Short mmCIF file of C-alpha atoms in Angstrom, two decimals:
data_model
loop_
_atom_site.label_atom_id
_atom_site.label_comp_id
_atom_site.label_asym_id
_atom_site.label_seq_id
_atom_site.Cartn_x
_atom_site.Cartn_y
_atom_site.Cartn_z
CA MET Y 1 23.08 -12.98 -0.12
CA LEU Y 2 21.15 -12.75 3.05
CA THR Y 3 17.38 -13.79 3.16
CA GLN Y 4 14.57 -11.52 4.23
CA ARG Y 5 14.02 -13.62 7.27
CA GLN Y 6 17.68 -13.52 8.35
CA LEU Y 7 17.88 -9.72 7.78
CA VAL Y 8 14.56 -9.26 9.88
CA ASN Y 9 15.90 -11.45 12.67
CA ALA Y 10 19.16 -9.64 12.71
CA ILE Y 11 17.34 -6.40 13.31
CA GLN Y 12 15.09 -7.75 16.02
CA VAL Y 13 18.16 -9.13 17.94
CA GLN Y 14 19.80 -5.60 17.74
CA LEU Y 15 16.54 -3.88 18.71
CA LEU Y 16 16.04 -6.27 21.75
CA THR Y 17 19.60 -5.94 22.97
CA THR Y 18 19.91 -2.03 22.22
CA GLU Y 19 19.18 0.02 25.43
CA GLY Y 20 20.47 3.01 27.05
CA PRO Y 21 20.68 6.72 25.79
CA LEU Y 22 19.99 8.03 22.53
CA PRO Y 23 22.75 7.84 19.87
CA THR Y 24 25.37 10.49 20.30
CA ALA Y 25 26.32 13.11 17.90
CA GLY Y 26 27.74 11.45 14.90
CA GLN Y 27 26.03 8.12 15.66
CA ASP Y 28 23.09 7.09 13.61
CA ASP Y 29 20.23 4.47 14.34
CA ASN Y 30 20.69 3.24 10.92
CA SER Y 31 23.65 1.49 12.03
CA LEU Y 32 21.31 -1.03 13.31
CA LEU Y 33 20.11 -1.55 9.66
CA PRO Y 34 21.95 -3.59 7.02
CA SER Y 35 23.15 -1.52 4.20
CA PRO Y 36 20.49 -0.83 1.05
CA GLN Y 37 22.79 -3.21 -1.12
CA ALA Y 38 22.29 -5.90 1.26
CA LEU Y 39 18.71 -5.99 0.63
CA PRO Y 40 17.15 -8.73 -1.54
CA PRO Y 41 15.79 -7.54 -4.89
CA GLY Y 42 12.34 -5.96 -4.56
CA GLU Y 43 12.44 -4.94 -1.06
CA ARG Y 44 12.85 -1.63 0.66
CA ILE Y 45 13.01 -0.25 4.19
CA ILE Y 46 9.95 1.39 5.51
CA THR Y 47 9.50 3.03 9.00
CA TRP Y 48 6.83 3.42 11.64
CA PRO Y 49 6.03 7.02 11.91
CA TRP Y 50 4.57 6.79 15.54
CA ASP Y 51 7.44 4.54 16.84
CA TRP Y 52 8.85 7.29 19.02
CA GLN Y 53 5.64 7.66 20.76
CA LEU Y 54 5.09 4.06 21.67
CA ARG Y 55 8.54 3.65 22.99
CA GLY Y 56 8.33 6.77 24.99
CA LYS Y 57 11.64 8.15 23.44
CA SER Y 58 12.39 11.60 22.03
CA SER Y 59 10.89 12.48 18.66
CA GLN Y 60 14.32 13.18 17.53
CA ARG Y 61 15.26 9.33 17.56
CA LYS Y 62 15.15 7.69 14.06
CA LYS Y 63 12.31 5.35 13.27
CA GLU Y 64 12.48 1.61 13.67
CA SER Y 65 12.26 -0.45 10.43
CA LEU Y 66 10.75 -3.35 8.93
CA PHE Y 67 10.70 -4.81 5.38
CA CYS Y 68 7.80 -4.64 3.05
CA PRO Y 69 7.84 -6.09 -0.55
CA GLU Y 70 7.10 -3.46 -3.19
CA SER Y 71 4.91 -6.10 -4.90
CA VAL Y 72 2.35 -6.40 -2.08
CA PRO Y 73 -1.24 -5.32 -3.49
CA ASN Y 74 -2.70 -2.46 -1.92
CA PHE Y 75 -6.55 -1.61 -2.78
CA CYS Y 76 -7.08 -4.80 -4.63
CA SER Y 77 -6.21 -6.88 -1.56
CA ILE Y 78 -8.23 -8.91 1.06
CA ARG Y 79 -7.60 -6.33 3.78
CA TYR Y 80 -9.13 -3.61 1.63
CA GLY Y 81 -11.77 -5.90 0.78
CA ILE Y 82 -12.73 -6.35 4.39
CA ALA Y 83 -12.58 -2.51 5.03
CA LEU Y 84 -15.14 -2.05 2.29
CA PHE Y 85 -17.30 -4.91 3.48
CA LEU Y 86 -17.32 -3.25 6.93
CA LEU Y 87 -18.11 0.11 5.10
CA LEU Y 88 -21.15 -1.64 3.67
CA CYS Y 89 -22.01 -3.03 7.19
CA ASN Y 90 -21.90 0.39 8.70
CA VAL Y 91 -23.90 1.97 6.00
CA ILE Y 92 -26.61 -0.59 6.70
CA ILE Y 93 -26.24 0.00 10.47
CA MET Y 94 -26.74 3.74 10.17
CA SER Y 95 -29.66 3.28 7.81
CA GLN Y 96 -31.27 1.19 10.22
CA ARG Y 97 -30.69 3.80 12.95
CA VAL Y 98 -31.56 7.00 10.90
CA CYS Y 99 -34.36 5.96 8.56
CA MET Y 100 -37.08 6.57 11.44
CA SER Y 101 -36.27 10.28 11.32
CA LEU Y 102 -37.72 10.50 7.97
CA THR Y 103 -40.39 7.79 8.13
CA MET Y 104 -41.68 9.36 11.30
CA ILE Y 105 -43.20 12.23 8.92
CA THR Y 106 -45.50 9.74 7.32
CA MET Y 107 -45.90 7.34 10.32
CA VAL Y 108 -47.75 10.02 12.49
CA ASN Y 109 -50.53 12.57 11.95
CA SER Y 110 -48.15 15.38 13.20
CA THR Y 111 -44.69 16.14 13.53
CA GLU Y 112 -45.25 19.74 14.51
CA PRO Y 113 -45.50 20.88 18.14
CA HIS Y 114 -48.93 20.80 19.71
CA GLY Y 115 -50.64 18.70 17.27
CA LEU Y 116 -50.73 20.82 14.19
CA SER Y 117 -51.54 18.92 11.13
CA ASN Y 118 -48.77 17.35 9.07
CA THR Y 119 -48.64 19.17 5.82
CA SER Y 120 -45.66 17.27 4.35
CA THR Y 121 -47.78 15.31 2.09
CA LYS Y 122 -50.49 16.87 -0.45
CA GLU Y 123 -52.23 13.63 -1.14
CA PRO Y 124 -54.17 11.62 1.55
CA GLN Y 125 -52.24 8.55 2.86
CA ASP Y 126 -53.32 4.93 2.06
CA ASN Y 127 -53.94 3.63 5.56
CA ILE Y 128 -52.88 0.03 4.37
CA LYS Y 129 -49.53 1.16 2.66
CA ASN Y 130 -48.90 3.95 5.15
CA PRO Y 131 -50.65 3.42 8.57
CA VAL Y 132 -50.66 6.48 10.60
CA TYR Y 133 -50.63 6.86 14.43
CA ASN Y 134 -51.34 9.54 16.81
CA TRP Y 135 -47.91 9.78 18.58
CA SER Y 136 -46.97 13.27 20.28
CA THR Y 137 -43.79 14.97 19.46
CA GLU Y 138 -42.39 14.10 22.81
CA ILE Y 139 -43.04 10.28 22.14
CA GLN Y 140 -41.39 10.90 18.88
CA GLY Y 141 -38.34 12.03 20.38
CA ILE Y 142 -38.17 9.12 22.82
CA MET Y 143 -38.59 6.98 19.87
CA LEU Y 144 -35.68 8.41 18.10
CA SER Y 145 -33.40 8.54 21.16
CA SER Y 146 -34.12 5.23 22.37
CA ILE Y 147 -31.76 3.40 20.22
CA PHE Y 148 -28.95 5.45 21.96
CA TYR Y 149 -29.82 3.91 25.34
CA GLY Y 150 -28.86 0.49 23.74
CA ILE Y 151 -25.81 1.51 22.18
CA LEU Y 152 -24.61 3.25 25.39
CA ILE Y 153 -25.21 0.13 27.52
CA SER Y 154 -23.23 -2.21 25.18
CA GLN Y 155 -20.04 -0.19 24.58
CA ILE Y 156 -17.96 -1.15 27.39
CA PRO Y 157 -19.17 -4.95 27.64
CA ALA Y 158 -18.66 -5.41 24.07
CA GLY Y 159 -15.14 -4.15 24.16
CA TYR Y 160 -14.34 -6.63 26.87
CA LEU Y 161 -16.18 -9.58 25.20
CA SER Y 162 -14.24 -8.82 21.98
CA GLY Y 163 -11.05 -10.14 23.68
CA ILE Y 164 -12.80 -13.57 24.80
CA TYR Y 165 -15.13 -14.63 21.93
CA SER Y 166 -14.91 -14.89 18.34
CA LEU Y 167 -14.88 -11.60 16.26
CA LYS Y 168 -16.54 -13.32 13.32
CA LYS Y 169 -19.57 -14.55 15.58
CA MET Y 170 -19.85 -11.32 17.49
CA VAL Y 171 -19.94 -8.85 14.41
CA GLY Y 172 -21.92 -11.18 12.31
CA SER Y 173 -24.56 -12.10 15.02
CA ALA Y 174 -24.80 -8.37 16.22
CA LEU Y 175 -25.55 -7.25 12.77
CA PHE Y 176 -28.17 -10.02 12.04
CA LEU Y 177 -30.06 -9.38 15.19
CA SER Y 178 -30.02 -5.81 14.74
CA SER Y 179 -31.38 -6.32 11.18
CA LEU Y 180 -34.05 -8.72 12.60
CA PHE Y 181 -35.43 -6.09 15.03
CA THR Y 182 -35.54 -3.63 12.34
CA LEU Y 183 -37.80 -5.86 10.48
CA LEU Y 184 -40.17 -6.09 13.41
CA ILE Y 185 -40.69 -2.36 13.86
CA PRO Y 186 -43.79 -2.04 11.59
CA LEU Y 187 -45.34 -5.00 13.43
CA ALA Y 188 -44.25 -3.35 16.66
CA ALA Y 189 -45.98 -0.12 15.69
CA GLU Y 190 -49.43 -1.85 15.33
CA PHE Y 191 -49.19 -2.69 19.09
CA GLY Y 192 -48.14 0.68 20.34
CA GLU Y 193 -45.53 3.02 20.94
CA ALA Y 194 -43.96 1.12 23.78
CA LEU Y 195 -43.29 -1.91 21.77
CA VAL Y 196 -41.37 0.29 19.16
CA ILE Y 197 -39.28 1.99 21.88
CA ILE Y 198 -38.39 -1.69 23.15
CA CYS Y 199 -37.47 -2.71 19.67
CA ARG Y 200 -35.24 0.40 19.20
CA VAL Y 201 -33.44 -0.15 22.49
CA ILE Y 202 -32.58 -3.78 21.68
CA GLN Y 203 -31.57 -2.83 18.10
CA GLY Y 204 -29.21 -0.30 19.93
CA LEU Y 205 -27.53 -2.78 21.99
CA PHE Y 206 -26.71 -5.14 18.91
CA GLN Y 207 -25.62 -2.14 16.90
CA GLY Y 208 -23.29 -1.04 19.70
CA VAL Y 209 -21.67 -4.42 19.73
CA ALA Y 210 -21.04 -4.40 16.03
CA LEU Y 211 -19.57 -0.99 15.88
CA THR Y 212 -17.28 -1.48 18.96
CA THR Y 213 -16.05 -5.19 18.03
CA GLN Y 214 -15.44 -4.52 14.39
CA GLN Y 215 -12.71 -2.13 15.18
CA VAL Y 216 -10.82 -4.96 16.84
CA VAL Y 217 -10.61 -6.68 13.54
CA TRP Y 218 -7.74 -4.48 12.61
CA ILE Y 219 -5.48 -5.71 15.38
CA LYS Y 220 -4.76 -8.95 13.11
CA TRP Y 221 -5.61 -7.59 9.67
CA ALA Y 222 -4.02 -3.87 9.49
CA PRO Y 223 -0.39 -3.36 9.27
CA PRO Y 224 0.96 -0.53 11.44
CA LEU Y 225 1.37 1.82 8.41
CA GLU Y 226 -2.12 1.24 7.33
CA GLN Y 227 -4.14 1.07 10.55
CA VAL Y 228 -5.50 4.65 10.24
CA ARG Y 229 -6.14 4.29 6.40
CA LEU Y 230 -8.28 1.03 6.73
CA THR Y 231 -10.00 2.02 9.93
CA SER Y 232 -11.23 5.46 8.53
CA LEU Y 233 -12.23 3.70 5.29
CA SER Y 234 -14.27 1.16 7.11
CA LEU Y 235 -15.77 3.87 9.55
CA SER Y 236 -16.61 6.46 6.72
CA GLY Y 237 -19.64 4.23 6.34
CA LEU Y 238 -21.03 5.95 9.53
CA LEU Y 239 -21.12 9.25 7.51
CA LEU Y 240 -22.32 8.04 4.23
CA GLY Y 241 -25.05 5.83 5.68
CA PRO Y 242 -27.31 8.81 6.72
CA CYS Y 243 -27.01 10.34 3.21
CA VAL Y 244 -27.86 6.99 1.50
CA VAL Y 245 -30.86 6.40 3.75
CA LEU Y 246 -32.21 9.87 3.37
CA LEU Y 247 -31.64 9.94 -0.33
CA ILE Y 248 -33.79 6.84 -0.95
CA THR Y 249 -36.25 6.61 1.89
CA GLY Y 250 -38.46 9.30 0.60
CA PHE Y 251 -38.74 7.44 -2.79
CA ILE Y 252 -39.56 4.32 -0.74
CA CYS Y 253 -42.22 5.86 1.35
CA ASP Y 254 -43.77 7.60 -1.58
CA SER Y 255 -44.10 4.56 -3.79
CA LEU Y 256 -44.05 1.55 -1.50
CA GLY Y 257 -44.97 2.84 1.99
CA TRP Y 258 -42.95 3.52 5.05
CA PRO Y 259 -43.02 -0.15 6.32
CA MET Y 260 -41.01 -1.16 3.31
CA VAL Y 261 -38.02 1.06 4.51
CA PHE Y 262 -37.70 -1.06 7.46
CA TYR Y 263 -38.18 -4.27 5.56
CA ILE Y 264 -35.61 -3.38 2.90
CA PHE Y 265 -32.83 -2.19 5.28
CA GLY Y 266 -33.66 -5.07 7.58
CA ALA Y 267 -33.34 -7.55 4.69
CA CYS Y 268 -30.07 -6.09 3.55
CA GLY Y 269 -28.52 -6.31 6.91
CA CYS Y 270 -29.59 -9.91 7.31
CA ALA Y 271 -27.83 -10.82 3.81
CA LEU Y 272 -24.65 -8.91 4.59
CA SER Y 273 -24.64 -10.66 8.00
CA LEU Y 274 -24.74 -14.11 6.30
CA LEU Y 275 -22.01 -12.99 3.86
CA TRP Y 276 -19.80 -11.87 6.72
CA PHE Y 277 -20.07 -15.48 8.25
CA VAL Y 278 -19.06 -16.99 4.88
CA LEU Y 279 -16.35 -14.63 3.90
CA PHE Y 280 -14.54 -13.36 6.89
CA TYR Y 281 -11.48 -15.19 8.57
CA GLU Y 282 -10.20 -13.83 11.99
CA ASP Y 283 -6.43 -14.41 11.02
CA PRO Y 284 -4.93 -13.84 7.53
CA LYS Y 285 -3.11 -16.88 7.96
CA ASP Y 286 -6.45 -18.88 7.69
CA HIS Y 287 -7.76 -16.99 4.72
CA PRO Y 288 -8.03 -19.46 1.82
CA CYS Y 289 -7.92 -16.68 -0.83
CA ILE Y 290 -5.07 -14.24 0.55
CA SER Y 291 -2.14 -14.17 -1.55
CA LYS Y 292 1.14 -15.35 -0.19
CA SER Y 293 2.87 -12.04 -0.46
CA GLU Y 294 -0.09 -10.10 1.32
CA LYS Y 295 -0.06 -12.53 4.04
CA GLU Y 296 3.73 -12.33 4.61
CA TYR Y 297 3.50 -8.65 4.64
CA ILE Y 298 0.83 -8.40 7.27
CA THR Y 299 2.23 -11.25 9.40
CA SER Y 300 5.84 -9.87 9.18
CA ALA Y 301 4.67 -6.23 9.86
CA LEU Y 302 2.66 -7.23 12.94
CA THR Y 303 5.51 -9.31 14.51
CA GLN Y 304 7.42 -6.31 16.06
CA GLN Y 305 4.40 -4.71 17.56
CA VAL Y 306 4.77 -3.28 21.10
CA SER Y 307 3.01 -5.36 23.48
CA SER Y 308 2.10 -5.00 27.29
CA SER Y 309 1.29 -7.79 29.56
CA ALA Y 310 -2.26 -7.07 30.85
CA PRO Y 311 -1.48 -3.58 32.32
CA SER Y 312 -3.66 -2.46 35.23
CA LEU Y 313 -5.82 0.46 34.65
CA PRO Y 314 -4.75 3.64 36.66
CA ILE Y 315 -8.33 4.77 37.35
CA LYS Y 316 -7.25 7.31 39.91
CA ALA Y 317 -4.98 8.86 37.70
CA MET Y 318 -7.13 8.99 34.69
CA LEU Y 319 -9.95 10.61 36.73
CA LYS Y 320 -7.52 13.37 37.58
CA SER Y 321 -6.52 13.95 34.09
CA PRO Y 322 -7.54 17.13 32.66
CA PRO Y 323 -6.59 16.35 28.99
CA LEU Y 324 -8.90 13.32 29.18
CA TRP Y 325 -11.84 15.25 30.73
CA VAL Y 326 -11.72 17.95 28.03
CA ILE Y 327 -11.65 15.30 25.25
CA SER Y 328 -14.73 13.66 26.93
CA LEU Y 329 -16.48 16.97 27.38
CA CYS Y 330 -15.96 17.83 23.78
CA ASN Y 331 -17.08 14.31 22.77
CA PHE Y 332 -20.28 15.14 24.62
CA ALA Y 333 -20.83 18.35 22.74
CA PHE Y 334 -19.76 16.75 19.40
CA PHE Y 335 -22.10 13.93 19.71
CA TRP Y 336 -24.98 16.24 21.06
CA ALA Y 337 -24.79 18.34 17.73
CA ASN Y 338 -24.17 15.18 15.45
CA SER Y 339 -27.31 13.33 16.85
CA PHE Y 340 -29.50 16.29 16.87
CA LEU Y 341 -28.42 17.28 13.29
CA SER Y 342 -28.65 13.71 11.95
CA LEU Y 343 -32.12 12.79 13.67
CA TYR Y 344 -33.93 16.13 13.39
CA THR Y 345 -32.88 17.62 10.09
CA PRO Y 346 -35.88 16.18 8.32
CA MET Y 347 -38.32 17.54 10.87
CA PHE Y 348 -36.72 20.95 10.65
CA ILE Y 349 -36.84 21.03 6.91
CA ASN Y 350 -40.50 19.92 7.18
CA SER Y 351 -41.40 22.52 9.67
CA LYS Y 352 -39.78 25.38 7.54
CA PHE Y 353 -40.80 24.32 3.95
CA HIS Y 354 -43.82 21.93 4.32
CA ILE Y 355 -42.65 19.75 1.39
CA ASN Y 356 -43.42 16.21 0.46
CA VAL Y 357 -41.51 13.31 1.97
CA LYS Y 358 -39.59 12.57 -1.39
CA GLU Y 359 -38.21 15.96 -1.51
CA ASN Y 360 -37.49 16.22 2.17
CA GLY Y 361 -35.32 13.08 1.90
CA LEU Y 362 -33.35 14.46 -1.08
CA LEU Y 363 -32.63 17.72 0.94
CA SER Y 364 -31.97 15.95 4.22
CA SER Y 365 -29.25 13.82 2.44
CA LEU Y 366 -27.19 16.73 1.48
CA PRO Y 367 -25.77 17.80 4.86
CA HIS Y 368 -24.61 14.04 5.24
CA LEU Y 369 -23.06 13.91 2.02
CA PHE Y 370 -20.86 16.87 2.49
CA ALA Y 371 -20.13 15.63 6.19
CA TRP Y 372 -18.70 12.74 4.39
CA ILE Y 373 -16.65 14.71 2.09
CA PHE Y 374 -15.44 17.13 4.84
CA ALA Y 375 -14.44 14.10 6.92
CA ILE Y 376 -11.96 12.70 4.09
CA LEU Y 377 -10.72 16.46 3.53
CA ALA Y 378 -10.13 16.88 7.33
CA GLY Y 379 -8.08 13.65 7.48
CA HIS Y 380 -6.01 14.60 4.38
CA MET Y 381 -5.22 17.99 5.72
CA SER Y 382 -4.24 16.72 9.32
CA ASP Y 383 -1.71 14.11 7.70
CA VAL Y 384 -0.31 16.80 5.38
CA PHE Y 385 0.23 19.20 8.36
CA LEU Y 386 1.90 16.44 10.38
CA SER Y 387 3.97 14.88 7.77
CA ARG Y 388 5.37 18.08 6.51
CA ASN Y 389 6.19 19.54 10.01
CA ILE Y 390 4.04 22.75 9.18
CA LEU Y 391 2.35 22.50 12.78
CA SER Y 392 2.93 20.74 15.91
CA LEU Y 393 0.64 17.63 16.96
CA LEU Y 394 -0.95 19.73 19.70
CA THR Y 395 -1.85 22.61 17.31
CA ILE Y 396 -3.28 20.17 14.73
CA ARG Y 397 -5.58 18.81 17.34
CA LYS Y 398 -6.62 22.04 18.78
CA LEU Y 399 -7.15 23.71 15.34
CA PHE Y 400 -9.39 20.93 13.94
CA THR Y 401 -11.28 20.71 17.29
CA LEU Y 402 -11.84 24.65 16.91
CA LEU Y 403 -13.03 24.04 13.39
CA GLY Y 404 -15.23 21.09 14.32
CA LEU Y 405 -16.92 22.86 17.12
CA LEU Y 406 -16.98 26.51 16.38
CA LEU Y 407 -17.91 26.35 12.75
CA PRO Y 408 -21.22 24.52 13.27
CA ALA Y 409 -21.99 26.93 16.13
CA LEU Y 410 -21.62 29.73 13.90
CA PHE Y 411 -23.49 28.51 10.88
CA SER Y 412 -26.29 27.50 13.33
CA LEU Y 413 -26.72 31.03 14.33
CA CYS Y 414 -26.56 32.10 10.76
CA LEU Y 415 -29.31 29.45 10.23
CA LEU Y 416 -31.38 31.05 12.80
CA TYR Y 417 -31.05 34.85 11.87
CA LEU Y 418 -29.67 35.12 8.23
CA SER Y 419 -31.63 32.36 6.36
CA SER Y 420 -34.77 34.17 5.06
CA SER Y 421 -34.74 32.20 1.82
CA PHE Y 422 -34.92 28.44 0.91
CA HIS Y 423 -31.50 28.46 -0.50
CA GLY Y 424 -29.89 30.34 2.43
CA THR Y 425 -31.58 27.83 4.92
CA MET Y 426 -30.10 24.86 3.06
CA ILE Y 427 -26.62 26.30 2.67
CA PHE Y 428 -26.37 27.15 6.49
CA LEU Y 429 -27.93 23.82 7.39
CA ILE Y 430 -25.50 21.77 5.12
CA LEU Y 431 -22.41 23.75 6.63
CA ALA Y 432 -23.55 23.42 10.12
CA ASN Y 433 -23.71 19.61 9.73
CA ALA Y 434 -20.61 19.26 7.49
CA THR Y 435 -18.07 21.18 9.35
CA GLY Y 436 -18.42 19.16 12.45
CA SER Y 437 -16.46 16.55 10.58
CA PHE Y 438 -13.28 18.43 11.13
CA CYS Y 439 -13.40 16.91 14.70
CA MET Y 440 -12.02 13.84 12.78
CA GLY Y 441 -8.45 15.32 13.03
CA GLY Y 442 -9.10 16.78 16.50
CA ILE Y 443 -10.86 15.31 19.60
CA LEU Y 444 -11.95 11.96 17.90
CA ILE Y 445 -8.33 10.60 17.94
CA ASN Y 446 -6.71 12.70 20.72
CA VAL Y 447 -7.04 9.87 23.12
CA LEU Y 448 -4.57 8.05 21.06
CA ASP Y 449 -1.93 10.89 21.59
CA ILE Y 450 -2.28 11.06 25.29
CA ALA Y 451 -2.71 7.30 26.25
CA PRO Y 452 -1.81 4.83 23.43
CA ARG Y 453 -1.40 2.15 26.05
CA TYR Y 454 -5.06 2.44 27.19
CA TYR Y 455 -6.57 3.44 23.93
CA GLY Y 456 -9.23 0.79 23.76
CA PHE Y 457 -10.37 1.29 27.19
CA LEU Y 458 -10.52 5.07 27.15
CA LYS Y 459 -11.99 5.27 23.64
CA GLY Y 460 -14.93 3.36 25.02
CA PHE Y 461 -15.03 5.82 28.19
CA THR Y 462 -15.03 8.90 25.78
CA ASN Y 463 -17.66 7.17 23.52
CA VAL Y 464 -20.05 6.51 26.42
CA ILE Y 465 -19.84 10.21 27.54
CA GLY Y 466 -20.37 11.25 23.80
CA LEU Y 467 -23.31 8.93 23.28
CA THR Y 468 -24.86 10.38 26.61
CA GLY Y 469 -24.69 13.65 24.83
CA GLY Y 470 -26.55 12.25 21.63
CA LEU Y 471 -29.06 10.58 23.85
CA VAL Y 472 -29.76 13.71 26.02
CA ALA Y 473 -30.13 15.86 22.85
CA SER Y 474 -32.53 13.69 21.03
CA THR Y 475 -34.81 13.53 24.14
CA VAL Y 476 -34.59 17.06 25.16
CA THR Y 477 -35.10 18.22 21.49
CA GLY Y 478 -38.36 16.01 21.54
CA VAL Y 479 -39.41 17.55 24.78
CA ILE Y 480 -38.85 21.24 23.69
CA LEU Y 481 -40.85 20.58 20.31
CA SER Y 482 -43.88 19.16 22.28
CA GLN Y 483 -43.78 22.06 24.91
CA ASP Y 484 -42.81 25.32 23.10
CA GLN Y 485 -45.31 26.99 20.87
CA ASP Y 486 -43.42 30.12 19.80
CA SER Y 487 -39.82 29.32 18.81
CA PRO Y 488 -38.70 25.63 19.63
CA TRP Y 489 -35.94 25.49 17.04
CA LEU Y 490 -34.47 28.80 18.21
CA LYS Y 491 -33.81 27.19 21.86
CA ILE Y 492 -32.73 23.98 20.41
CA PHE Y 493 -30.10 25.59 18.42
CA PHE Y 494 -28.76 27.83 21.07
CA MET Y 495 -28.38 24.79 23.43
CA MET Y 496 -26.04 23.19 20.71
CA VAL Y 497 -24.25 26.37 20.13
CA ALA Y 498 -23.65 26.91 24.03
CA ASN Y 499 -22.31 23.07 24.24
CA ASN Y 500 -19.91 23.73 21.61
CA VAL Y 501 -18.37 27.03 22.67
CA ILE Y 502 -18.09 25.87 26.32
CA SER Y 503 -16.56 22.71 25.45
CA LEU Y 504 -14.22 24.29 23.14
CA ILE Y 505 -12.88 26.99 25.65
CA PHE Y 506 -11.90 24.25 27.98
CA TYR Y 507 -10.34 22.11 25.44
CA LEU Y 508 -8.15 25.07 24.19
CA ILE Y 509 -7.06 25.63 27.67
CA PHE Y 510 -6.32 22.02 28.93
CA ALA Y 511 -5.75 19.82 25.97
CA LYS Y 512 -2.52 17.81 25.40
CA ALA Y 513 -1.05 15.81 22.68
CA GLU Y 514 1.99 13.97 24.46
CA ILE Y 515 1.77 10.83 26.42
CA GLN Y 516 0.64 11.49 30.01
CA ASP Y 517 2.77 10.33 32.95
CA TRP Y 518 0.08 7.79 33.93
CA ALA Y 519 0.06 6.28 30.63
CA LYS Y 520 3.86 5.52 30.22
CA GLU Y 521 5.58 2.27 30.64
CA THR Y 522 8.75 0.32 30.04
CA GLN Y 523 7.95 -1.62 26.93
CA ASN Y 524 9.58 -4.53 25.42
CA THR Y 525 9.36 -5.61 21.88
CA TYR Y 526 8.73 -9.36 21.20
CA LEU Y 527 9.32 -11.62 18.18
#
């Protein structure tokens, strides 16, 4: 009986030497494969569902194959352990980023426009446990948005350096330094708002490095059939993080004081970074605890990946591509809405209901919890529509982008005009935040459809434009809150609605879901 390696080698030779037109009628790609009877016991043939896209062939061509032992562990495995560890790291990163939006209520003597007193606490604050500063709402907006400057600057350099330096050192060091500057924020506040802003910018620099480089981990750790699953599991921490931090920050502020929020999340980040240095290995071949079956599964699955030899970037063609620009425009709108709702939800709730910080934290965490649930739902629905051929790929991308941009706009208008009660306000606020997660099945992965060859670079490019939207949204919101006496929230929400609707119209007209001409290449498979 043939061994597994002999079977794999036989298929690879046939794949390397098979060129020309697609199989004719009556001829099947399965002729390249051994018969099921020739397979070793306990092994089966599995396929790569996206192979026709990467090879540039018609979708009618049968998919290429590789072997996978049925006994390979799934959830209880090293690769899923790495995904869960990165999920925890992302929860901490988002906690360090978002916690100031709630602690700001107790850090300053006013979160209301024009110096109105802060009525969010009924009892006088202990100035030792809860130091209070006289920062204007404009300064508060700059503080909240300053972290985006650092993230914005570090995106493209981090992506470039991740191909040169050790991922283990880059991710671990970035998480540790971000946590270190989180620990320094209470001390920086004693010396003035300028030092706090500087700490937040530097914190953003290292968070951008950690968030960008961690995705490169899956090049060696994620088999093709599990790349989306493992990546989405690790990145889901970015949605769960704000929920966790807002849920517990109110209790910490109320019982221990707001400085302990930064000390706790900073210490947790330092501990996780040290564990990362101890537990993570960049290559499955080097991991001392990985099982033999999992190691063989990962290495054999990655053997037949398509590779390019340092392709040059067609910058001019990219800049002339309408599908790329509408994806970027929608990223700008998505990050604008997401950043505004993440950072200013506690202030909005405080301005509407004047509740204490503990209750504010509980209420502010609900939109993020539902956003996390909706993101999982969106990913599942998108896969079902695609795998069962219910809708075309382009229709799926447009549908989920429509839901992710239009529904938040509609619920924001309902929040302004139909929410006269506490329950109505909270319901519409939750829906406005949560429904934006439908973009997970739309614009946020559309770049992979149109240019898989340049996915890393273009993802960084669209992220930079999107983060610019988040930065502008946070800064503009702070300025409006400081200058408008009558209806600041009305103007802020209308700006978000206008951004979403305008971007959506352009996307529905110009969006594509097939590989663009400038992104195609003649590709070879290597052993």
